mmCIF file of C-alpha atoms and ligand atoms in Angstrom:
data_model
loop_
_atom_site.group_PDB
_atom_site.id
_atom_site.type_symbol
_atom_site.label_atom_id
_atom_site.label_comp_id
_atom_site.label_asym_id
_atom_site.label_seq_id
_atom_site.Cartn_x
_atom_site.Cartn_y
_atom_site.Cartn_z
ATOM 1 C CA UNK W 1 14.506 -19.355 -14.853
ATOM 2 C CA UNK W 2 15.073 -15.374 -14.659
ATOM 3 C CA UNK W 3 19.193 -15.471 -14.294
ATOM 4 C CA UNK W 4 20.017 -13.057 -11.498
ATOM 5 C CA UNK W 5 22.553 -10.702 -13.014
ATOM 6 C CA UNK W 6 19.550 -9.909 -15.552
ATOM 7 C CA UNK W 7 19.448 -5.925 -15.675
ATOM 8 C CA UNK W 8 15.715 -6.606 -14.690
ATOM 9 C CA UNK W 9 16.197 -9.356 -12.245
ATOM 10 C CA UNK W 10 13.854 -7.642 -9.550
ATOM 11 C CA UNK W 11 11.412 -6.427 -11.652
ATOM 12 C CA UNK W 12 10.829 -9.679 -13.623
ATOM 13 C CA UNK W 13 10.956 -11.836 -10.151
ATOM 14 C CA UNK W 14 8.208 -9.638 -8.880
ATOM 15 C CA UNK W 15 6.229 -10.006 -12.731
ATOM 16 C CA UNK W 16 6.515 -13.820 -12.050
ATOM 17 C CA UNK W 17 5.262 -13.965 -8.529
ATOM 18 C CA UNK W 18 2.417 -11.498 -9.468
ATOM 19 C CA UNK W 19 1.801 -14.622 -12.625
ATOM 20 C CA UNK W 20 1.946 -17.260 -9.814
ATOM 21 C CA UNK W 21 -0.332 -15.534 -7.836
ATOM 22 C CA UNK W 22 -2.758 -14.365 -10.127
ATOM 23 C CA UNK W 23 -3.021 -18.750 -11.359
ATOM 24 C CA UNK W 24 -3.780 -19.158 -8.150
ATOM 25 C CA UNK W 25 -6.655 -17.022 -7.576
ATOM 26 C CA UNK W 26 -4.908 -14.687 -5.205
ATOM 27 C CA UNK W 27 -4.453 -11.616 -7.654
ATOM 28 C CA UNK W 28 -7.226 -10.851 -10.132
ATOM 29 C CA UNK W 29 -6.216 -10.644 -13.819
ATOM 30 C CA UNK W 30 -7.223 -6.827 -14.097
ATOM 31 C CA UNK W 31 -4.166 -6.626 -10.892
ATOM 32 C CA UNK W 32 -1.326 -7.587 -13.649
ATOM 33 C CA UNK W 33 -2.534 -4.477 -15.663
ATOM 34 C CA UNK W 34 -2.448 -2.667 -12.394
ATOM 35 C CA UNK W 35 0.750 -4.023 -11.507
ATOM 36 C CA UNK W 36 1.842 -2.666 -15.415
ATOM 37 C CA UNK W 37 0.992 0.506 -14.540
ATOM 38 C CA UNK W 38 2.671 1.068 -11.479
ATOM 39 C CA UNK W 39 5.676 -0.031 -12.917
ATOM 40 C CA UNK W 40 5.207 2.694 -15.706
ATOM 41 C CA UNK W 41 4.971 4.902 -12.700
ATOM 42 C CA UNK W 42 8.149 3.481 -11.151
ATOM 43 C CA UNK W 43 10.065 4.034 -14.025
ATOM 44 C CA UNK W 44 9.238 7.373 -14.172
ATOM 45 C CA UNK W 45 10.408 8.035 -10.373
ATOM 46 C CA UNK W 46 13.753 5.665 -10.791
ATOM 47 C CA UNK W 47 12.662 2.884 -9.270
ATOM 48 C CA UNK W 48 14.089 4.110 -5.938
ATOM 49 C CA UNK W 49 12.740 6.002 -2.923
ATOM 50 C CA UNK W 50 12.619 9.368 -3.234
ATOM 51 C CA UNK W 51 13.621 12.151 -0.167
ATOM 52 C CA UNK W 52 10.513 13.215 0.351
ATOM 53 C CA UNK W 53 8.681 9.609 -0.352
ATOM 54 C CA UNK W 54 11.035 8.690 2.751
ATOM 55 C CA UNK W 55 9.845 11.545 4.885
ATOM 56 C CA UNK W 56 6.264 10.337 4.235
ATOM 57 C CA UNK W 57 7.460 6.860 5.201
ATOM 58 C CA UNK W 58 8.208 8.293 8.333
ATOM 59 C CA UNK W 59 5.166 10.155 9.126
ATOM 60 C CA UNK W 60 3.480 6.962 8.184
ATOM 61 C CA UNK W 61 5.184 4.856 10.903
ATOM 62 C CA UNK W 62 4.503 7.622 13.498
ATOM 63 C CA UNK W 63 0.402 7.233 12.130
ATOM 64 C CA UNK W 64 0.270 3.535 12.620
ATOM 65 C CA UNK W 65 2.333 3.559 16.275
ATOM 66 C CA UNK W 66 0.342 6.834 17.713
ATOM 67 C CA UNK W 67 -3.082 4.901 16.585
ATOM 68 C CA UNK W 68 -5.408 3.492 19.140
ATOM 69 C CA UNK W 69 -6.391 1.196 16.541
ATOM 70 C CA UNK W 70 -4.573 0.804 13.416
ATOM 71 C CA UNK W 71 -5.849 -1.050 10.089
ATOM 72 C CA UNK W 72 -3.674 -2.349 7.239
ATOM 73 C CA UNK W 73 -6.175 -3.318 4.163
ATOM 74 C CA UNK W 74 -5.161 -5.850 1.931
ATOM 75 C CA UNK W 75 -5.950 -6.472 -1.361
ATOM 76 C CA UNK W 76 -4.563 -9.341 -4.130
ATOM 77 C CA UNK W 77 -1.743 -7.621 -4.960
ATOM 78 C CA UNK W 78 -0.465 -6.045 -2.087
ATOM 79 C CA UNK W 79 -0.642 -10.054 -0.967
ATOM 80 C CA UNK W 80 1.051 -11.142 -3.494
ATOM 81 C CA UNK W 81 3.782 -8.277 -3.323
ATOM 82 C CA UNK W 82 4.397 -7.624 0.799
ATOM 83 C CA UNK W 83 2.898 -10.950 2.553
ATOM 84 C CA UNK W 84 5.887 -11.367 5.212
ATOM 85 C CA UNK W 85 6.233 -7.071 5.006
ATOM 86 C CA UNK W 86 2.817 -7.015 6.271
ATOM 87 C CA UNK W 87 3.098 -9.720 9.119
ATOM 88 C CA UNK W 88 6.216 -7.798 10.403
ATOM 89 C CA UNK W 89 4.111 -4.712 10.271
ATOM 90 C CA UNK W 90 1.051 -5.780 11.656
ATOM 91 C CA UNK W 91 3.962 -7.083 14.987
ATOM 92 C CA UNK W 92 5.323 -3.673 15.354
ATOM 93 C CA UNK W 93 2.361 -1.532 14.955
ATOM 94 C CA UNK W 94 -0.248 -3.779 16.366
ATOM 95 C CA UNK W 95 -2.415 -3.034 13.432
ATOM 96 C CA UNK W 96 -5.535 -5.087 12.409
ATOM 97 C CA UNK W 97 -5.603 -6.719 8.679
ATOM 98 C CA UNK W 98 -8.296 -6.943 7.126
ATOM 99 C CA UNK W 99 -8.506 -8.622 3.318
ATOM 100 C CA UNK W 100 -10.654 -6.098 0.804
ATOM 101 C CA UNK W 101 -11.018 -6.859 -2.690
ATOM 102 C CA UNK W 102 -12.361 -5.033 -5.226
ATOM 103 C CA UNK W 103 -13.063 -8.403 -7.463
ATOM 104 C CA UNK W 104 -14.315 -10.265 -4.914
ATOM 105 C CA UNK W 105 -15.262 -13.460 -4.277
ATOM 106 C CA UNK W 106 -15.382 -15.382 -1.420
ATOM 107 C CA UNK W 107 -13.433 -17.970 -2.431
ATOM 108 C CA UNK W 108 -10.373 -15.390 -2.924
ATOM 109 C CA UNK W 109 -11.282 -14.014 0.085
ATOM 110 C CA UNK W 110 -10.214 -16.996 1.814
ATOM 111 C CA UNK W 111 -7.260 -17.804 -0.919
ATOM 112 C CA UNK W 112 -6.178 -14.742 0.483
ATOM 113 C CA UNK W 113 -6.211 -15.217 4.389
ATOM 114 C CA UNK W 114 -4.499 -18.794 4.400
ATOM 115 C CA UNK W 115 -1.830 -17.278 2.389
ATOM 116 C CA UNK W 116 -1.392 -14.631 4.750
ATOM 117 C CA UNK W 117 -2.200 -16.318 7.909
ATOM 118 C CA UNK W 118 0.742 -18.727 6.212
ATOM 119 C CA UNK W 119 3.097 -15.823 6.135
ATOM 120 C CA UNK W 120 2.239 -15.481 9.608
ATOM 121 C CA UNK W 121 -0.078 -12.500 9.547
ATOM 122 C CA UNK W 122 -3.239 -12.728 11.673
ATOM 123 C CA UNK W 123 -6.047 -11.694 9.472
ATOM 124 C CA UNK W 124 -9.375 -10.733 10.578
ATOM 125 C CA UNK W 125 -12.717 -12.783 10.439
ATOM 126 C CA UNK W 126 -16.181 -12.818 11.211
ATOM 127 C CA UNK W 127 -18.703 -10.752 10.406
ATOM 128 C CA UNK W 128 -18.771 -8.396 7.074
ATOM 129 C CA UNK W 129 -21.100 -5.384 6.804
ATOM 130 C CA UNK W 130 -21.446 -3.089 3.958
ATOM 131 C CA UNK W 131 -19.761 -0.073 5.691
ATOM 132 C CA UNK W 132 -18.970 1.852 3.015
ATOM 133 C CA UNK W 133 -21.466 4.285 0.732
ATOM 134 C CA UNK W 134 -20.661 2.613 -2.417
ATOM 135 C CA UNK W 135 -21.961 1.000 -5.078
ATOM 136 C CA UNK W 136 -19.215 -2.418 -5.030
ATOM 137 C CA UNK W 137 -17.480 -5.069 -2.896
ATOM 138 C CA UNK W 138 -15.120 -2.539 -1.495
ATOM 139 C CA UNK W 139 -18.283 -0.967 0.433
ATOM 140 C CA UNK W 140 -17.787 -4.161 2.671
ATOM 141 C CA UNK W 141 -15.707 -4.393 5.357
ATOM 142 C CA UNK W 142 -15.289 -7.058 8.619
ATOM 143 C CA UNK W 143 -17.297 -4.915 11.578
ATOM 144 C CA UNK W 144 -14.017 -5.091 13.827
ATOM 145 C CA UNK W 145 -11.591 -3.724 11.380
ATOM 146 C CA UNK W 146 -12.161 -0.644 9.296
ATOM 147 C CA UNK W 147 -15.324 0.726 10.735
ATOM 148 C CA UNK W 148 -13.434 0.851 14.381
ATOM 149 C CA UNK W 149 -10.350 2.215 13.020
ATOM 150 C CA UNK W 150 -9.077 5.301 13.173
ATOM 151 C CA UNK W 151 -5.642 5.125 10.700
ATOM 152 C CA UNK W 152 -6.423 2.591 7.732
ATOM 153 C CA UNK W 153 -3.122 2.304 5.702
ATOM 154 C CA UNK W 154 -4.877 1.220 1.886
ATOM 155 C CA UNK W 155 -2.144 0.114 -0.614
ATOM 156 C CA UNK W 156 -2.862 0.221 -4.165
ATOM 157 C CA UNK W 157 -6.375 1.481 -3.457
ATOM 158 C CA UNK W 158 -9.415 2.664 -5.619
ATOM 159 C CA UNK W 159 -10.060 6.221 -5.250
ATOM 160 C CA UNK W 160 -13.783 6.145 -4.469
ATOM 161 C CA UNK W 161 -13.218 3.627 -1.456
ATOM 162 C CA UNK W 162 -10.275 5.787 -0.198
ATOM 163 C CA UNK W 163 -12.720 8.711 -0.464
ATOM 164 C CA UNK W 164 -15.416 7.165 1.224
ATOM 165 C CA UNK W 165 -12.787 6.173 4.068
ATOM 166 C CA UNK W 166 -11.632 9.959 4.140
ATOM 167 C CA UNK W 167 -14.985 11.430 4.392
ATOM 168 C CA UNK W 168 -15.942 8.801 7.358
ATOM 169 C CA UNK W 169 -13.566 10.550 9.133
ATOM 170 C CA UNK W 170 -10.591 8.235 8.916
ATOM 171 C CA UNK W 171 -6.935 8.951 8.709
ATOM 172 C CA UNK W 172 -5.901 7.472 5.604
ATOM 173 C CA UNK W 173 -2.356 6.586 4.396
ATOM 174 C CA UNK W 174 -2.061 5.286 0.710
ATOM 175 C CA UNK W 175 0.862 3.683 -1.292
ATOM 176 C CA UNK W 176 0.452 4.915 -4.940
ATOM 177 C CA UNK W 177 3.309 5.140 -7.669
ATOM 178 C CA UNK W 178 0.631 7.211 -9.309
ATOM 179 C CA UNK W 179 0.730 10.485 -7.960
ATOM 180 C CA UNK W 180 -2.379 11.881 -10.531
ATOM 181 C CA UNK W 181 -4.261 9.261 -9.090
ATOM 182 C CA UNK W 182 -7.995 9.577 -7.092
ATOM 183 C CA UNK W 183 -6.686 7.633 -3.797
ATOM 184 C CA UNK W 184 -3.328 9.674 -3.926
ATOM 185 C CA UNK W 185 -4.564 12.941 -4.049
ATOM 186 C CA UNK W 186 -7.376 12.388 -1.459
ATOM 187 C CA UNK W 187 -5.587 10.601 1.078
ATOM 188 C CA UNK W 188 -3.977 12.007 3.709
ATOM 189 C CA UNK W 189 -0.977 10.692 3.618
ATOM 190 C CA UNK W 190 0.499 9.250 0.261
ATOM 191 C CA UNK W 191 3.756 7.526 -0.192
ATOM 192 C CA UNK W 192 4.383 8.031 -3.333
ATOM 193 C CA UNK W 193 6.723 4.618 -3.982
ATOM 194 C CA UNK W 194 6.826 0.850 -4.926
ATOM 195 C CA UNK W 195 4.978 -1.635 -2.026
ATOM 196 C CA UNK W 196 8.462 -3.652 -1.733
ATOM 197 C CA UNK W 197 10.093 -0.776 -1.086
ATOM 198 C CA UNK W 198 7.996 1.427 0.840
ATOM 199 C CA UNK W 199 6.984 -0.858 3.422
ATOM 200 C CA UNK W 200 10.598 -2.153 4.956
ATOM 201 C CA UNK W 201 11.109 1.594 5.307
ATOM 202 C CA UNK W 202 7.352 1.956 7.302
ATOM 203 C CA UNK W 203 8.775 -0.920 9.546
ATOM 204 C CA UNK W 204 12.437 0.057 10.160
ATOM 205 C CA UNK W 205 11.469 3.687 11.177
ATOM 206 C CA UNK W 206 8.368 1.790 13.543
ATOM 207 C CA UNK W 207 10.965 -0.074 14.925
ATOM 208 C CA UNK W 208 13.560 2.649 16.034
ATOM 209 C CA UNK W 209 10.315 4.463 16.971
ATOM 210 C CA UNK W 210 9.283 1.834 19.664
ATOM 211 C CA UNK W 211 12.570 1.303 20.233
ATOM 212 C CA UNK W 212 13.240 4.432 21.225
ATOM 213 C CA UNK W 213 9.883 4.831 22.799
ATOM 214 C CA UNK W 214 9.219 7.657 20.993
ATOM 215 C CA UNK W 215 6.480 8.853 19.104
ATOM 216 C CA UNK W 216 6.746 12.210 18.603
ATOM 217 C CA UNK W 217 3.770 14.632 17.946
ATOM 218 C CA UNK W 218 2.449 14.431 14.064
ATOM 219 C CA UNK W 219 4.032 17.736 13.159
ATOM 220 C CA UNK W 220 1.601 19.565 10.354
ATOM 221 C CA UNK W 221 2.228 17.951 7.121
ATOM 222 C CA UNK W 222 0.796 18.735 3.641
ATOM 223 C CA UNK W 223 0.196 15.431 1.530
ATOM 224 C CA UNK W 224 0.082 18.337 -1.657
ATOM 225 C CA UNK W 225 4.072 18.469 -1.053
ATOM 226 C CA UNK W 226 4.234 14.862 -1.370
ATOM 227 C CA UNK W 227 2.197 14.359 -4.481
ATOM 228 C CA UNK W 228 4.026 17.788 -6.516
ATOM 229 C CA UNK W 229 7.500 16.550 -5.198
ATOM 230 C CA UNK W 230 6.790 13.270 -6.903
ATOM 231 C CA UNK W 231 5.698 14.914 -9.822
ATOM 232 C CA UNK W 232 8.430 17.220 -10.210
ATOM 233 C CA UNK W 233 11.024 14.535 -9.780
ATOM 234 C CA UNK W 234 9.583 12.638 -12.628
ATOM 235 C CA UNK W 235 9.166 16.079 -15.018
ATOM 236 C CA UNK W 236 13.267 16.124 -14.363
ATOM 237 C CA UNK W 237 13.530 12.980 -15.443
ATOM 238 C CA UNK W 238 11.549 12.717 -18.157
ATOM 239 C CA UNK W 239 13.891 16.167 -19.087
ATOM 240 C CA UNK W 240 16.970 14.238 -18.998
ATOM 241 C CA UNK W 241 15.837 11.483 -20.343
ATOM 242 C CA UNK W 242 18.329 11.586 -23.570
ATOM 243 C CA UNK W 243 21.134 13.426 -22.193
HETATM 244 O O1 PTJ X 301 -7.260 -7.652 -5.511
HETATM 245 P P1 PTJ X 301 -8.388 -6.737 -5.858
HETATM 246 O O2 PTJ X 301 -9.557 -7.453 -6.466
HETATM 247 O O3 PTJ X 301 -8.841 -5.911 -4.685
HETATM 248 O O4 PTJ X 301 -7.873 -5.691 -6.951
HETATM 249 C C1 PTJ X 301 -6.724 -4.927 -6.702
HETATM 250 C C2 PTJ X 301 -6.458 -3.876 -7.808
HETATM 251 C C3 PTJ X 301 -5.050 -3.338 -7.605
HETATM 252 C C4 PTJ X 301 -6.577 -4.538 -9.166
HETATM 253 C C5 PTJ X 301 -7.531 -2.769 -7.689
HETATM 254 O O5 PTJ X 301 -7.471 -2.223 -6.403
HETATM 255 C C6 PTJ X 301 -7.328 -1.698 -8.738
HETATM 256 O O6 PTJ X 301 -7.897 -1.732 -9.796
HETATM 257 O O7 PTJ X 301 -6.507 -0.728 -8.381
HETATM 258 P P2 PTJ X 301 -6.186 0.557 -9.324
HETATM 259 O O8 PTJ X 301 -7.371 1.470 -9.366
HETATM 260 O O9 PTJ X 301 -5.561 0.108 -10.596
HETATM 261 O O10 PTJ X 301 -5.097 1.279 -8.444
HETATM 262 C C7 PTJ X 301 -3.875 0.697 -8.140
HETATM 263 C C8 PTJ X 301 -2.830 1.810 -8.036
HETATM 264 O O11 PTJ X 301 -1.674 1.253 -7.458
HETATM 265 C C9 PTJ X 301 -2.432 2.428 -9.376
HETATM 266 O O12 PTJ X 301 -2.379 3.842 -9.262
HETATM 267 C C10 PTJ X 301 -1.009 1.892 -9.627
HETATM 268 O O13 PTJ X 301 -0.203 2.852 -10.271
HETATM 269 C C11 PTJ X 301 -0.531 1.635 -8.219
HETATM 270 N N1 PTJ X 301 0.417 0.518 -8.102
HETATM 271 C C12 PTJ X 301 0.407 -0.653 -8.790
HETATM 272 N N2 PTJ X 301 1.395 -1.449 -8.369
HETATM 273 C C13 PTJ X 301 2.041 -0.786 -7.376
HETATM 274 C C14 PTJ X 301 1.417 0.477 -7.205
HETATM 275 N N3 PTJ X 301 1.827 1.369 -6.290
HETATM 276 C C15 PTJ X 301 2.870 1.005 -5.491
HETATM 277 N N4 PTJ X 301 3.522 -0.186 -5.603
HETATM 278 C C16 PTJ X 301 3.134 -1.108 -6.531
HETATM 279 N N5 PTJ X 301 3.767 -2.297 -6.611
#
């Protein structure tokens, strides 16, 4: 029982549902150490949006609604972490989800779906084709999702998948509290903030996009500006860290 005026109280309910989940099947061991290290990450950033990770938030929105056919991958974590985020999504942006593990199995595969289906997210099925030029279970993908789409928004991706998605020719929007990492500096877009928090952003600036009906024009972004802005905002941090 995590008492709620702990100083930590988010951070440790998240830590238990990631436990919970990862019991269950749905997120693989080696996702808690994943999970450890974007929280390093997070602490580094404040554990709060930044400016500019909102501005990509934006952008992002604009991506998914301007698509002619939008993909949200899904892996154990990002389950685990943004179920109902990603069913409200997927409503707004008419996007396609499609699960994609890195450990996978077939069994969490399906683990997976139900618990998102149960969230009310309509996950993709059928046939599964090894899409992608590499050399693990990531090169798979269901043949009506990823290989059709033009935006695929990967959270908490590997970088040699996200590279392999870039290279195809896709527009690719990432969520990585890692800013050094592969995936966010090949992306196109990287939103350089925590899951929980970066997605009800995605879906409140979809929503006064649609409801405003409209979707402006991408204007020419540089994903470099989001990566060094992250980084700088840590480095002034991590500068007045004891003062
Ligand atoms: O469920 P599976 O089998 O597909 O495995 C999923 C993991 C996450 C284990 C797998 O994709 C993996 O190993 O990922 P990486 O290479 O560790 O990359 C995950 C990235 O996400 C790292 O850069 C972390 O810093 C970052 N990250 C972790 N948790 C969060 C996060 N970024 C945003 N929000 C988080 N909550």
């Amino acid at each position: 029982m995590i008492p709620k005026d702990h100083p930590r109280y988010k951070s440790l309910i998240i830590r238990e549902r990631l436990s919970k989940c990862a019991m269950s099947g749905i997120v693989s061991l080696e996702g808690l150490t994943a999970h450890g290290r974007g929280e390093a990450f997070d602490y580094l950033i404040g554990e709060k949006t930044t400016e500019s990770a909102l501005i990509a938030e934006k952008i992002a929105a604009n991506l998914l609604i301007l698509a002619n056919k939008p993909v949200i991958s899904v892996n154990g974590n990002t389950c685990a972490l943004a179920a109902e985020a990603i069913a409200e999504l997927q409503k707004i942006t008419g996007a396609y989800v499609e699960v994609n593990l890195f450990h996978r199995t077939e069994e969490r595969v399906l683990k997976i779906s139900n618990f998102l289906e149960g969230k009310g997210v309509s996950v993709l099925k059928g046939n599964v084709v090894k899409y992608l030029p590499l050399s693990h279970d990531r090169a798979l993908c269901f043949t009506e999702g990823i290989p059709k789409a033009d935006v695929v928004l990967v959270p908490l991706e590997d970088g040699d998948r996200c590279q392999a998605l870039v290279e195809m020719g896709k527009t690719v929007i990432t969520i990585d509290l890692n800013p050094l990492s592969r995936t966010a500096r090949c992306a196109r877009l990287t939103i350089v903030d925590e899951l929980t928090r970066a997605l009800p952003n995605i879906i409140r600036y979809a929503k006064e996009i649609k409801e405003r009906n409209n979707t402006t024009e991408i204007e020419e972004f540089d994903n470099f500006y989001f990566l060094q802005n992250a980084i700088d905002n840590m480095i002034t941090r991590l500068n007045c860290a004891l003062d």
